[in-house]
Amino acid sequence: MLHQVLQCFNGTPTAHLLLKTISRKGITKHISTTSYCKIQEEVSKLLALKAQLNTEDAAPQKFTLKTPKGTRDYNSQQTTIRNNVLQRITTIFKKHGAECIDTPVFELKEVLTGKYGEDSKLIYDLKDQGGEILSLRYDLTVPLARYLAMNKINTLKRYHIAKVYRRDNPAMTRGRYREFYQCDFDIAGQYDPMIPDAECLKVVTEILDVLDIGKYILKVNHRRLLDGMFEACGVPADQFRSTCSTIDKLDKLPWEEVRTEMINEKGVTPEAADKIGEYVRLNGSTELADKLLEDARLSKSKSAVEGLGGIKLLLHYCELMGIKDKILFDLSLARGLDYYTGVIYEAVLTQPIKIGNEEQTIGSIAGGGRYDNLVGMFDSKNKQVPCVGVSIGVERIFSVLEAKLAAGDISVRTTDIDVYVASAQKNFLDERMKICAELWNAGIKTEQSYKKNPKMLNQLQHCEENGIPFAVVLGESELKRGVVKIRNITTRAEEEVSRENLVEELQTRIEKLGLKEMNGPVA
């Protein structure tokens, strides 16, 4: 029987351990029937374990090679589009005095728990890695609040561009992923009402104007007004947040479906739901705020009056900044995240985007609001640092531009090379390398063929395919006369210039072309 056990693990550390144990214990040949049965049972378990080990050690099964669900790769053209968009956004953030920070891609789970309302179920949890329960960051706002509280920072104007993760149902063609970029701009500190809030709206309009992907409107509302509206309509205070998350679905669902969810799932009475429905269909500007201040129900709610006063002040500041015509006071805007306490806003495109021969509807492309209590949640003394910010939905912007690229509506250069050093004859590698080094040392973006004797046609074709504007063409007779040819790839015109003045000539031509703008209007 023992021989059978040892055979199961022949040649393994387990077999050596069994032999050592048998020798130390002095096991005899005389084994009772009961013991034999127990050993037989253990042998069966060991055999099953061996079979499992053999299965694990077997050759891996074939699998489909792909990226995980809700993620993607970016090719060189897509990456160029992305980098150019992010660069333009960063320029505007810096124009408004924002500083850049970074935080870990994962946080302690308790940092993220309880901050996102119903969306908390979308947080990616990680396995225990040595005593810390961690989760991937869901957004960049909660990590900012943790950063401010941990470092005892009271004032900060910051921007942060990084990837976040959500276990959501992806819609890849519409720019909805599980791993995606967020571009955040936030102002932290104790300031007078609505001044930093209005600047955040101004930042959004500047970004959407410079990217020029379509006509848009910035919807604004106020959490205090929503709370007052729910109170006036008869919703219990403990149902405000859950009701708010349902209202937030009005941009995707018709009112009847939202009403049904409020009643059947959130416990709102039909009468209260109908009263809410009267308000969430309203939108306008300062005139609407004035009208609501005289409303019989809302005028009795302190929260609603406070929210309407904030909206009026915000619209006044937006008028001073010249953006009021792009702002819409919309009572259906709710934004479901729990941490918002004041003004909330969201940018949406007002018309479908025409891409090739098709039109695509794009959802929200920016959103944000005021969150005055979030930092205090992480402070041992509950010290509050009021904050307001905005997040740009760049993935949806990327998806629009990539679709335009595929339709041939825009083109991109994937490299920034200004000059290609070519040779029309054989045995010019040494001279090509000297000129490349000279141009590199002068700060000119340059490349050449990696073949000793490349064909002239292939070299010029490479320039055309990659949008390289100039080629320096070397020839035996020209070099003997101390000159080289500069070829304009677009016009195909060639001009001889002195070899000694090559750097200065190229720098002048590059400057005249304005190559900083050669990547196209957005791409």
Short mmCIF file of C-alpha atoms in Angstrom, two decimals:
data_model
loop_
_atom_site.label_atom_id
_atom_site.label_comp_id
_atom_site.label_asym_id
_atom_site.label_seq_id
_atom_site.Cartn_x
_atom_site.Cartn_y
_atom_site.Cartn_z
CA MET A 1 0.00 0.00 0.00
CA LEU A 2 2.81 2.40 0.90
CA HIS A 3 4.47 1.46 -2.36
CA GLN A 4 1.33 2.63 -4.19
CA VAL A 5 1.41 5.93 -2.33
CA LEU A 6 5.04 6.51 -3.20
CA GLN A 7 4.37 5.64 -6.84
CA CYS A 8 1.86 8.50 -6.98
CA PHE A 9 4.59 11.04 -6.32
CA ASN A 10 7.58 9.22 -7.76
CA GLY A 11 10.54 11.55 -8.19
CA THR A 12 8.88 14.47 -6.40
CA PRO A 13 9.73 16.21 -3.09
CA THR A 14 6.54 14.65 -1.68
CA ALA A 15 7.95 11.12 -2.19
CA HIS A 16 11.16 12.03 -0.35
CA LEU A 17 9.12 13.50 2.50
CA LEU A 18 7.01 10.31 2.80
CA LEU A 19 10.09 8.08 2.89
CA LYS A 20 11.67 10.26 5.56
CA THR A 21 8.48 10.13 7.65
CA ILE A 22 8.17 6.33 7.32
CA SER A 23 11.76 5.88 8.43
CA ARG A 24 11.37 8.25 11.39
CA LYS A 25 8.05 6.77 12.59
CA GLY A 26 9.09 3.15 12.14
CA ILE A 27 5.90 2.11 10.35
CA THR A 28 5.55 -1.71 10.31
CA LYS A 29 4.08 -4.00 7.73
CA HIS A 30 1.19 -4.80 10.03
CA ILE A 31 -1.66 -2.39 9.30
CA SER A 32 -5.16 -2.84 10.67
CA THR A 33 -8.22 -3.02 8.42
CA THR A 34 -9.42 0.36 9.67
CA SER A 35 -6.03 1.93 9.02
CA TYR A 36 -5.93 0.33 5.60
CA CYS A 37 -9.27 1.88 4.69
CA LYS A 38 -8.10 5.29 5.83
CA ILE A 39 -4.90 4.92 3.84
CA GLN A 40 -6.90 3.83 0.80
CA GLU A 41 -9.02 6.98 1.16
CA GLU A 42 -5.95 9.19 1.47
CA VAL A 43 -4.37 7.49 -1.56
CA SER A 44 -7.46 8.33 -3.60
CA LYS A 45 -7.15 11.96 -2.55
CA LEU A 46 -3.45 11.99 -3.43
CA LEU A 47 -4.16 10.49 -6.84
CA ALA A 48 -6.78 13.17 -7.48
CA LEU A 49 -4.29 15.83 -6.42
CA LYS A 50 -1.67 14.40 -8.77
CA ALA A 51 -4.17 14.48 -11.64
CA GLN A 52 -4.91 18.11 -10.85
CA LEU A 53 -1.21 18.97 -10.79
CA ASN A 54 -0.67 17.23 -14.13
CA THR A 55 -3.55 19.25 -15.61
CA GLU A 56 -2.06 22.53 -14.37
CA ASP A 57 1.35 21.63 -15.79
CA ALA A 58 -0.09 20.68 -19.17
CA ALA A 59 0.48 22.83 -22.22
CA PRO A 60 -1.73 25.94 -22.23
CA GLN A 61 -4.93 25.75 -24.25
CA LYS A 62 -5.36 27.90 -27.32
CA PHE A 63 -6.98 31.25 -26.63
CA THR A 64 -8.10 34.27 -28.61
CA LEU A 65 -5.41 36.94 -28.57
CA LYS A 66 -7.18 40.21 -27.79
CA THR A 67 -7.25 43.15 -25.43
CA PRO A 68 -9.45 42.80 -22.30
CA LYS A 69 -13.10 43.80 -22.64
CA GLY A 70 -13.56 47.55 -22.62
CA THR A 71 -9.92 48.34 -23.46
CA ARG A 72 -8.06 49.03 -26.69
CA ASP A 73 -4.72 49.65 -28.36
CA TYR A 74 -3.89 52.93 -30.11
CA ASN A 75 -2.04 52.84 -33.43
CA SER A 76 0.31 55.65 -34.41
CA GLN A 77 -2.38 57.77 -36.08
CA GLN A 78 -4.78 57.37 -33.16
CA THR A 79 -2.00 58.17 -30.69
CA THR A 80 -1.12 61.30 -32.67
CA ILE A 81 -4.75 62.46 -32.50
CA ARG A 82 -4.88 61.74 -28.78
CA ASN A 83 -1.61 63.53 -28.00
CA ASN A 84 -2.58 66.60 -30.00
CA VAL A 85 -5.96 66.83 -28.23
CA LEU A 86 -4.34 66.43 -24.80
CA GLN A 87 -1.70 69.03 -25.67
CA ARG A 88 -4.34 71.60 -26.60
CA ILE A 89 -6.29 70.90 -23.43
CA THR A 90 -3.13 71.17 -21.31
CA THR A 91 -2.31 74.53 -22.90
CA ILE A 92 -5.69 75.92 -21.80
CA PHE A 93 -5.33 74.49 -18.28
CA LYS A 94 -1.94 76.21 -17.97
CA LYS A 95 -3.35 79.45 -19.38
CA HIS A 96 -5.64 79.56 -16.35
CA GLY A 97 -2.75 79.00 -13.93
CA ALA A 98 -3.29 75.32 -13.12
CA GLU A 99 -0.45 73.15 -11.79
CA CYS A 100 -0.09 69.48 -12.68
CA ILE A 101 -0.14 66.68 -10.08
CA ASP A 102 -0.30 62.88 -10.25
CA THR A 103 -1.65 60.20 -7.90
CA PRO A 104 -1.41 56.36 -7.79
CA VAL A 105 -3.51 54.40 -10.24
CA PHE A 106 -4.89 52.43 -7.27
CA GLU A 107 -6.10 53.62 -3.87
CA LEU A 108 -7.08 52.01 -0.59
CA LYS A 109 -10.58 50.68 -1.16
CA GLU A 110 -11.95 52.59 1.83
CA VAL A 111 -10.82 55.85 0.19
CA LEU A 112 -13.15 55.21 -2.74
CA THR A 113 -16.04 53.49 -0.92
CA GLY A 114 -19.21 55.51 -0.40
CA LYS A 115 -18.29 58.41 -2.70
CA TYR A 116 -20.06 57.44 -5.94
CA GLY A 117 -23.59 56.44 -4.96
CA GLU A 118 -25.02 53.69 -7.15
CA ASP A 119 -21.93 53.78 -9.36
CA SER A 120 -19.81 52.30 -6.53
CA LYS A 121 -20.58 48.87 -7.99
CA LEU A 122 -18.46 49.83 -11.00
CA ILE A 123 -15.24 50.11 -8.98
CA TYR A 124 -12.52 47.57 -9.86
CA ASP A 125 -11.35 45.79 -6.68
CA LEU A 126 -7.88 44.22 -6.54
CA LYS A 127 -6.82 41.05 -4.72
CA ASP A 128 -5.18 41.39 -1.31
CA GLN A 129 -1.50 42.09 -1.97
CA GLY A 130 0.01 41.86 1.48
CA GLY A 131 -2.55 43.28 3.85
CA GLU A 132 -3.93 46.27 1.92
CA ILE A 133 -7.35 46.08 0.26
CA LEU A 134 -7.01 48.16 -2.91
CA SER A 135 -9.14 49.34 -5.82
CA LEU A 136 -8.34 50.98 -9.15
CA ARG A 137 -9.26 54.67 -9.17
CA TYR A 138 -12.75 55.37 -10.50
CA ASP A 139 -12.08 59.06 -11.22
CA LEU A 140 -9.48 61.72 -10.44
CA THR A 141 -11.64 63.76 -8.04
CA VAL A 142 -11.65 61.50 -4.97
CA PRO A 143 -7.86 60.94 -5.22
CA LEU A 144 -7.47 64.74 -5.33
CA ALA A 145 -9.53 65.10 -2.16
CA ARG A 146 -7.40 62.44 -0.46
CA TYR A 147 -4.25 64.24 -1.66
CA LEU A 148 -5.42 67.59 -0.26
CA ALA A 149 -6.40 66.14 3.12
CA MET A 150 -3.27 64.01 3.49
CA ASN A 151 -0.92 66.90 2.67
CA LYS A 152 -2.90 69.55 4.60
CA ILE A 153 -3.32 71.70 1.46
CA ASN A 154 -5.95 74.46 1.69
CA THR A 155 -5.63 76.08 -1.75
CA LEU A 156 -4.70 74.57 -5.10
CA LYS A 157 -5.55 75.05 -8.75
CA ARG A 158 -4.57 71.81 -10.41
CA TYR A 159 -4.99 69.80 -13.59
CA HIS A 160 -4.57 66.06 -13.87
CA ILE A 161 -4.64 63.96 -17.05
CA ALA A 162 -4.58 60.21 -16.43
CA LYS A 163 -6.39 56.90 -16.93
CA VAL A 164 -9.26 55.76 -14.72
CA TYR A 165 -11.11 52.43 -14.55
CA ARG A 166 -14.79 51.50 -14.40
CA ARG A 167 -16.38 48.05 -14.58
CA ASP A 168 -19.06 49.38 -16.90
CA ASN A 169 -20.70 47.98 -20.02
CA PRO A 170 -18.46 49.37 -22.78
CA ALA A 171 -19.68 50.98 -25.99
CA MET A 172 -16.43 51.19 -27.93
CA THR A 173 -17.69 53.09 -30.98
CA ARG A 174 -19.11 55.85 -28.75
CA GLY A 175 -15.94 56.28 -26.69
CA ARG A 176 -17.19 54.39 -23.64
CA TYR A 177 -14.50 52.10 -22.20
CA ARG A 178 -13.48 50.40 -18.97
CA GLU A 179 -10.05 52.03 -19.14
CA PHE A 180 -10.06 55.62 -20.30
CA TYR A 181 -8.50 59.05 -19.92
CA GLN A 182 -9.91 61.86 -17.84
CA CYS A 183 -8.72 65.46 -18.06
CA ASP A 184 -9.57 67.28 -14.83
CA PHE A 185 -9.30 70.94 -13.85
CA ASP A 186 -10.12 71.81 -10.21
CA ILE A 187 -9.90 74.84 -7.94
CA ALA A 188 -9.62 74.17 -4.19
CA GLY A 189 -9.93 76.87 -1.54
CA GLN A 190 -12.26 79.16 0.37
CA TYR A 191 -13.39 81.81 -2.13
CA ASP A 192 -16.41 84.00 -2.78
CA PRO A 193 -19.43 82.21 -4.33
CA MET A 194 -19.46 81.25 -8.01
CA ILE A 195 -16.23 83.04 -9.04
CA PRO A 196 -14.13 79.85 -9.47
CA ASP A 197 -17.25 78.00 -10.67
CA ALA A 198 -17.68 80.45 -13.54
CA GLU A 199 -14.02 80.09 -14.51
CA CYS A 200 -14.44 76.32 -14.74
CA LEU A 201 -17.26 76.87 -17.24
CA LYS A 202 -15.06 79.29 -19.16
CA VAL A 203 -12.32 76.63 -19.34
CA VAL A 204 -14.80 74.13 -20.81
CA THR A 205 -15.94 76.55 -23.52
CA GLU A 206 -12.34 77.37 -24.49
CA ILE A 207 -11.47 73.69 -24.83
CA LEU A 208 -14.55 72.80 -26.89
CA ASP A 209 -14.04 75.87 -29.08
CA VAL A 210 -10.40 75.04 -29.86
CA LEU A 211 -11.18 71.37 -30.56
CA ASP A 212 -14.08 72.45 -32.80
CA ILE A 213 -15.85 69.07 -32.96
CA GLY A 214 -19.37 70.51 -33.11
CA LYS A 215 -21.94 72.89 -31.63
CA TYR A 216 -22.50 72.41 -27.90
CA ILE A 217 -24.40 73.69 -24.90
CA LEU A 218 -23.36 73.77 -21.24
CA LYS A 219 -26.22 72.67 -18.99
CA VAL A 220 -26.09 73.93 -15.39
CA ASN A 221 -28.10 73.18 -12.25
CA HIS A 222 -27.59 73.28 -8.48
CA ARG A 223 -27.67 70.43 -5.98
CA ARG A 224 -29.28 72.68 -3.35
CA LEU A 225 -32.06 73.47 -5.82
CA LEU A 226 -32.56 69.76 -6.52
CA ASP A 227 -32.75 69.00 -2.80
CA GLY A 228 -35.25 71.82 -2.33
CA MET A 229 -37.27 70.56 -5.30
CA PHE A 230 -37.42 67.03 -3.86
CA GLU A 231 -38.39 68.44 -0.46
CA ALA A 232 -41.12 70.62 -1.96
CA CYS A 233 -42.48 67.66 -3.93
CA GLY A 234 -42.73 65.43 -0.84
CA VAL A 235 -39.67 63.18 -1.21
CA PRO A 236 -38.20 62.12 2.18
CA ALA A 237 -34.72 63.47 2.89
CA ASP A 238 -33.17 59.98 3.03
CA GLN A 239 -34.31 59.41 -0.58
CA PHE A 240 -32.77 62.58 -2.05
CA ARG A 241 -29.56 60.94 -3.32
CA SER A 242 -31.22 57.84 -4.77
CA THR A 243 -33.88 59.99 -6.45
CA CYS A 244 -31.16 62.24 -7.83
CA SER A 245 -29.37 59.26 -9.40
CA THR A 246 -32.60 58.30 -11.16
CA ILE A 247 -33.19 61.84 -12.45
CA ASP A 248 -29.64 61.69 -13.82
CA LYS A 249 -30.86 59.10 -16.37
CA LEU A 250 -33.13 61.58 -18.15
CA ASP A 251 -30.49 62.16 -20.82
CA LYS A 252 -30.75 58.47 -21.78
CA LEU A 253 -34.34 57.48 -20.88
CA PRO A 254 -37.77 59.07 -21.48
CA TRP A 255 -39.56 60.60 -18.50
CA GLU A 256 -42.07 57.74 -18.22
CA GLU A 257 -39.30 55.18 -17.66
CA VAL A 258 -37.57 57.45 -15.15
CA ARG A 259 -40.87 57.98 -13.34
CA THR A 260 -41.49 54.22 -13.16
CA GLU A 261 -38.04 53.61 -11.66
CA MET A 262 -38.56 56.37 -9.08
CA ILE A 263 -41.81 54.80 -7.96
CA ASN A 264 -41.05 51.08 -8.19
CA GLU A 265 -37.39 51.02 -7.21
CA LYS A 266 -36.75 54.18 -5.17
CA GLY A 267 -40.02 54.31 -3.22
CA VAL A 268 -41.12 57.76 -4.40
CA THR A 269 -44.90 58.21 -4.36
CA PRO A 270 -46.68 58.71 -7.70
CA GLU A 271 -47.86 62.14 -6.56
CA ALA A 272 -44.29 63.25 -5.70
CA ALA A 273 -42.97 61.81 -8.99
CA ASP A 274 -45.57 63.77 -10.97
CA LYS A 275 -44.66 67.01 -9.18
CA ILE A 276 -40.96 66.38 -9.92
CA GLY A 277 -41.90 65.79 -13.56
CA GLU A 278 -43.34 69.30 -13.79
CA TYR A 279 -39.99 70.81 -12.84
CA VAL A 280 -37.45 68.59 -14.66
CA ARG A 281 -39.00 69.50 -18.01
CA LEU A 282 -38.04 73.17 -17.50
CA ASN A 283 -34.96 74.91 -18.87
CA GLY A 284 -33.97 78.46 -19.68
CA SER A 285 -31.82 81.24 -18.26
CA THR A 286 -32.06 84.01 -15.67
CA GLU A 287 -35.75 84.52 -16.41
CA LEU A 288 -36.48 80.91 -15.40
CA ALA A 289 -34.59 81.36 -12.12
CA ASP A 290 -36.67 84.48 -11.36
CA LYS A 291 -39.88 82.60 -12.17
CA LEU A 292 -38.96 79.67 -9.91
CA LEU A 293 -38.17 82.03 -7.03
CA GLU A 294 -41.87 82.97 -7.14
CA ASP A 295 -43.04 79.35 -7.37
CA ALA A 296 -45.50 78.49 -4.59
CA ARG A 297 -43.72 75.30 -3.58
CA LEU A 298 -40.06 76.17 -4.19
CA SER A 299 -40.22 79.61 -2.58
CA LYS A 300 -40.95 77.90 0.77
CA SER A 301 -37.79 75.77 0.58
CA LYS A 302 -34.61 77.35 1.93
CA SER A 303 -32.47 74.96 -0.12
CA ALA A 304 -34.29 75.77 -3.36
CA VAL A 305 -34.04 79.54 -2.80
CA GLU A 306 -30.33 79.22 -2.02
CA GLY A 307 -29.76 77.15 -5.16
CA LEU A 308 -31.67 79.56 -7.39
CA GLY A 309 -29.69 82.48 -6.00
CA GLY A 310 -26.48 80.65 -6.84
CA ILE A 311 -27.66 79.96 -10.38
CA LYS A 312 -28.52 83.64 -10.94
CA LEU A 313 -25.08 84.72 -9.73
CA LEU A 314 -23.36 82.12 -11.91
CA LEU A 315 -25.27 83.24 -15.00
CA HIS A 316 -24.30 86.85 -14.25
CA TYR A 317 -20.61 85.95 -14.13
CA CYS A 318 -20.94 83.89 -17.31
CA GLU A 319 -22.40 86.94 -19.04
CA LEU A 320 -19.40 89.01 -17.93
CA MET A 321 -17.08 86.33 -19.37
CA GLY A 322 -18.94 86.35 -22.67
CA ILE A 323 -20.20 82.75 -22.49
CA LYS A 324 -23.81 83.14 -21.29
CA ASP A 325 -25.15 82.28 -24.76
CA LYS A 326 -23.57 78.83 -24.35
CA ILE A 327 -25.14 78.18 -20.92
CA LEU A 328 -28.55 76.55 -20.35
CA PHE A 329 -30.14 76.40 -16.90
CA ASP A 330 -31.70 72.90 -17.02
CA LEU A 331 -33.61 71.37 -14.09
CA SER A 332 -33.28 67.85 -15.52
CA LEU A 333 -29.50 67.88 -14.95
CA ALA A 334 -28.74 65.91 -11.79
CA ARG A 335 -25.32 64.14 -12.03
CA GLY A 336 -25.58 61.07 -9.87
CA LEU A 337 -22.32 61.22 -7.90
CA ASP A 338 -22.89 61.62 -4.18
CA TYR A 339 -20.12 64.11 -3.45
CA TYR A 340 -21.60 67.12 -5.33
CA THR A 341 -22.91 69.85 -3.01
CA GLY A 342 -23.47 72.96 -5.18
CA VAL A 343 -23.47 73.93 -8.83
CA ILE A 344 -23.30 71.06 -11.34
CA TYR A 345 -22.80 71.26 -15.09
CA GLU A 346 -22.48 69.13 -18.19
CA ALA A 347 -21.51 69.89 -21.80
CA VAL A 348 -23.41 68.12 -24.59
CA LEU A 349 -23.26 68.41 -28.37
CA THR A 350 -26.50 69.86 -29.72
CA GLN A 351 -26.33 68.19 -33.13
CA PRO A 352 -25.25 64.78 -34.42
CA ILE A 353 -21.73 64.70 -35.80
CA LYS A 354 -21.52 64.07 -39.54
CA ILE A 355 -18.74 61.62 -40.25
CA GLY A 356 -18.40 60.69 -43.91
CA ASN A 357 -21.97 59.99 -45.03
CA GLU A 358 -23.28 59.09 -41.57
CA GLU A 359 -24.41 61.05 -38.54
CA GLN A 360 -23.48 59.98 -35.01
CA THR A 361 -25.06 61.13 -31.75
CA ILE A 362 -22.54 61.80 -29.00
CA GLY A 363 -23.50 62.11 -25.33
CA SER A 364 -21.93 64.23 -22.64
CA ILE A 365 -18.41 65.45 -23.46
CA ALA A 366 -17.63 67.29 -20.20
CA GLY A 367 -19.06 67.49 -16.70
CA GLY A 368 -18.34 68.62 -13.18
CA GLY A 369 -19.50 70.66 -10.24
CA ARG A 370 -18.85 71.80 -6.69
CA TYR A 371 -17.94 69.35 -3.93
CA ASP A 372 -17.32 71.22 -0.67
CA ASN A 373 -17.45 68.29 1.77
CA LEU A 374 -15.34 65.64 0.07
CA VAL A 375 -11.93 66.66 1.47
CA GLY A 376 -13.34 66.74 5.01
CA MET A 377 -14.24 63.04 4.73
CA PHE A 378 -10.52 62.25 4.78
CA ASP A 379 -9.47 64.73 7.48
CA SER A 380 -9.31 63.50 11.09
CA LYS A 381 -10.81 66.81 12.29
CA ASN A 382 -13.30 66.98 9.38
CA LYS A 383 -11.64 70.16 8.11
CA GLN A 384 -13.36 71.21 4.90
CA VAL A 385 -11.62 72.49 1.78
CA PRO A 386 -14.26 73.70 -0.72
CA CYS A 387 -13.58 72.52 -4.29
CA VAL A 388 -15.06 72.92 -7.74
CA GLY A 389 -13.89 71.30 -10.96
CA VAL A 390 -14.60 69.92 -14.40
CA SER A 391 -13.65 66.75 -16.27
CA ILE A 392 -13.35 66.66 -20.06
CA GLY A 393 -14.66 63.48 -21.71
CA VAL A 394 -11.74 63.14 -24.07
CA GLU A 395 -12.46 59.53 -25.09
CA ARG A 396 -15.66 60.63 -26.83
CA ILE A 397 -13.73 63.43 -28.50
CA PHE A 398 -11.12 60.88 -29.61
CA SER A 399 -13.83 58.62 -31.05
CA VAL A 400 -15.26 61.48 -33.13
CA LEU A 401 -11.87 62.48 -34.53
CA GLU A 402 -10.86 58.87 -35.23
CA ALA A 403 -14.10 58.31 -37.12
CA LYS A 404 -13.39 61.45 -39.16
CA LEU A 405 -9.90 60.10 -39.86
CA ALA A 406 -11.33 56.78 -41.06
CA ALA A 407 -13.82 58.64 -43.29
CA GLY A 408 -11.01 60.70 -44.83
CA ASP A 409 -12.32 63.98 -43.40
CA ILE A 410 -9.01 64.71 -41.64
CA SER A 411 -5.42 63.53 -41.99
CA VAL A 412 -2.54 63.31 -39.52
CA ARG A 413 1.22 63.16 -39.51
CA THR A 414 2.46 60.44 -37.18
CA THR A 415 6.03 61.79 -37.09
CA ASP A 416 7.43 65.31 -36.84
CA ILE A 417 10.32 64.77 -39.25
CA ASP A 418 11.13 67.95 -41.20
CA VAL A 419 13.97 66.74 -43.45
CA TYR A 420 14.85 63.45 -45.13
CA VAL A 421 18.46 63.02 -46.29
CA ALA A 422 18.43 61.10 -49.58
CA SER A 423 21.01 60.05 -52.14
CA ALA A 424 20.47 59.69 -55.86
CA GLN A 425 23.48 57.42 -56.40
CA LYS A 426 25.35 54.60 -54.63
CA ASN A 427 28.06 54.84 -51.96
CA PHE A 428 26.80 58.01 -50.25
CA LEU A 429 26.08 56.51 -46.82
CA ASP A 430 29.04 58.24 -45.14
CA GLU A 431 28.02 61.66 -46.44
CA ARG A 432 24.36 61.06 -45.52
CA MET A 433 25.33 60.18 -41.97
CA LYS A 434 27.51 63.31 -41.65
CA ILE A 435 24.64 65.54 -42.80
CA CYS A 436 22.13 63.79 -40.50
CA ALA A 437 24.41 64.34 -37.51
CA GLU A 438 24.89 67.99 -38.49
CA LEU A 439 21.13 68.57 -38.78
CA TRP A 440 20.39 66.71 -35.52
CA ASN A 441 22.97 68.83 -33.72
CA ALA A 442 21.20 71.93 -35.06
CA GLY A 443 17.87 70.71 -33.64
CA ILE A 444 16.36 69.81 -37.03
CA LYS A 445 14.16 66.70 -37.03
CA THR A 446 15.83 64.47 -39.59
CA GLU A 447 15.96 60.88 -40.79
CA GLN A 448 17.46 58.76 -43.58
CA SER A 449 17.20 55.28 -45.04
CA TYR A 450 18.87 52.47 -43.11
CA LYS A 451 20.06 50.89 -46.34
CA LYS A 452 23.50 51.64 -47.79
CA ASN A 453 22.24 52.16 -51.33
CA PRO A 454 18.49 52.88 -51.25
CA LYS A 455 16.54 53.49 -54.42
CA MET A 456 15.71 57.14 -55.03
CA LEU A 457 12.05 56.39 -55.79
CA ASN A 458 11.62 54.55 -52.48
CA GLN A 459 13.15 57.44 -50.57
CA LEU A 460 10.86 60.04 -52.12
CA GLN A 461 7.84 57.78 -51.68
CA HIS A 462 8.67 57.50 -47.96
CA CYS A 463 8.65 61.31 -47.73
CA GLU A 464 5.25 61.57 -49.41
CA GLU A 465 3.65 58.83 -47.31
CA ASN A 466 4.86 60.33 -44.04
CA GLY A 467 4.26 64.00 -44.82
CA ILE A 468 7.95 64.97 -44.67
CA PRO A 469 8.14 68.41 -46.30
CA PHE A 470 11.80 68.53 -47.42
CA ALA A 471 14.43 66.18 -48.77
CA VAL A 472 18.14 66.93 -49.00
CA VAL A 473 19.29 65.12 -52.15
CA LEU A 474 22.97 64.26 -52.51
CA GLY A 475 24.68 63.70 -55.83
CA GLU A 476 28.28 63.24 -56.90
CA SER A 477 28.50 66.23 -59.24
CA GLU A 478 26.76 68.53 -56.74
CA LEU A 479 29.08 67.62 -53.87
CA LYS A 480 32.13 68.25 -56.07
CA ARG A 481 30.78 71.77 -56.61
CA GLY A 482 30.09 72.18 -52.86
CA VAL A 483 26.29 72.20 -53.16
CA VAL A 484 23.30 69.96 -52.36
CA LYS A 485 19.71 70.00 -53.57
CA ILE A 486 16.74 70.81 -51.34
CA ARG A 487 13.54 69.25 -52.70
CA ASN A 488 10.08 70.46 -51.70
CA ILE A 489 8.16 67.18 -51.50
CA THR A 490 4.75 68.78 -52.11
CA THR A 491 5.65 70.92 -55.14
CA ARG A 492 8.58 68.68 -56.26
CA ALA A 493 10.61 71.82 -56.88
CA GLU A 494 14.38 71.48 -56.34
CA GLU A 495 16.94 74.16 -55.58
CA GLU A 496 20.70 73.95 -55.16
CA VAL A 497 22.14 75.51 -51.98
CA SER A 498 25.65 75.79 -50.62
CA ARG A 499 26.69 72.79 -48.52
CA GLU A 500 28.08 75.20 -45.92
CA ASN A 501 24.76 77.04 -45.62
CA LEU A 502 22.54 73.94 -45.58
CA VAL A 503 21.48 74.26 -41.92
CA GLU A 504 20.52 77.94 -42.21
CA GLU A 505 18.63 77.33 -45.48
CA LEU A 506 16.59 74.49 -43.99
CA GLN A 507 15.79 76.42 -40.81
CA THR A 508 14.49 79.33 -42.88
CA ARG A 509 12.31 77.10 -45.07
CA ILE A 510 10.92 75.18 -42.10
CA GLU A 511 10.02 78.42 -40.34
CA LYS A 512 8.27 79.77 -43.42
CA LEU A 513 6.13 76.67 -43.76
CA GLY A 514 4.92 77.05 -40.18
CA LEU A 515 5.36 73.36 -39.50
CA LYS A 516 3.90 73.73 -36.05
CA GLU A 517 0.49 73.76 -37.74
CA MET A 518 1.13 70.89 -40.16
CA ASN A 519 -0.72 68.31 -38.09
CA GLY A 520 -4.09 69.67 -39.17
CA PRO A 521 -6.83 71.60 -37.33
CA VAL A 522 -7.26 69.07 -34.49
CA ALA A 523 -5.60 65.85 -35.54
#
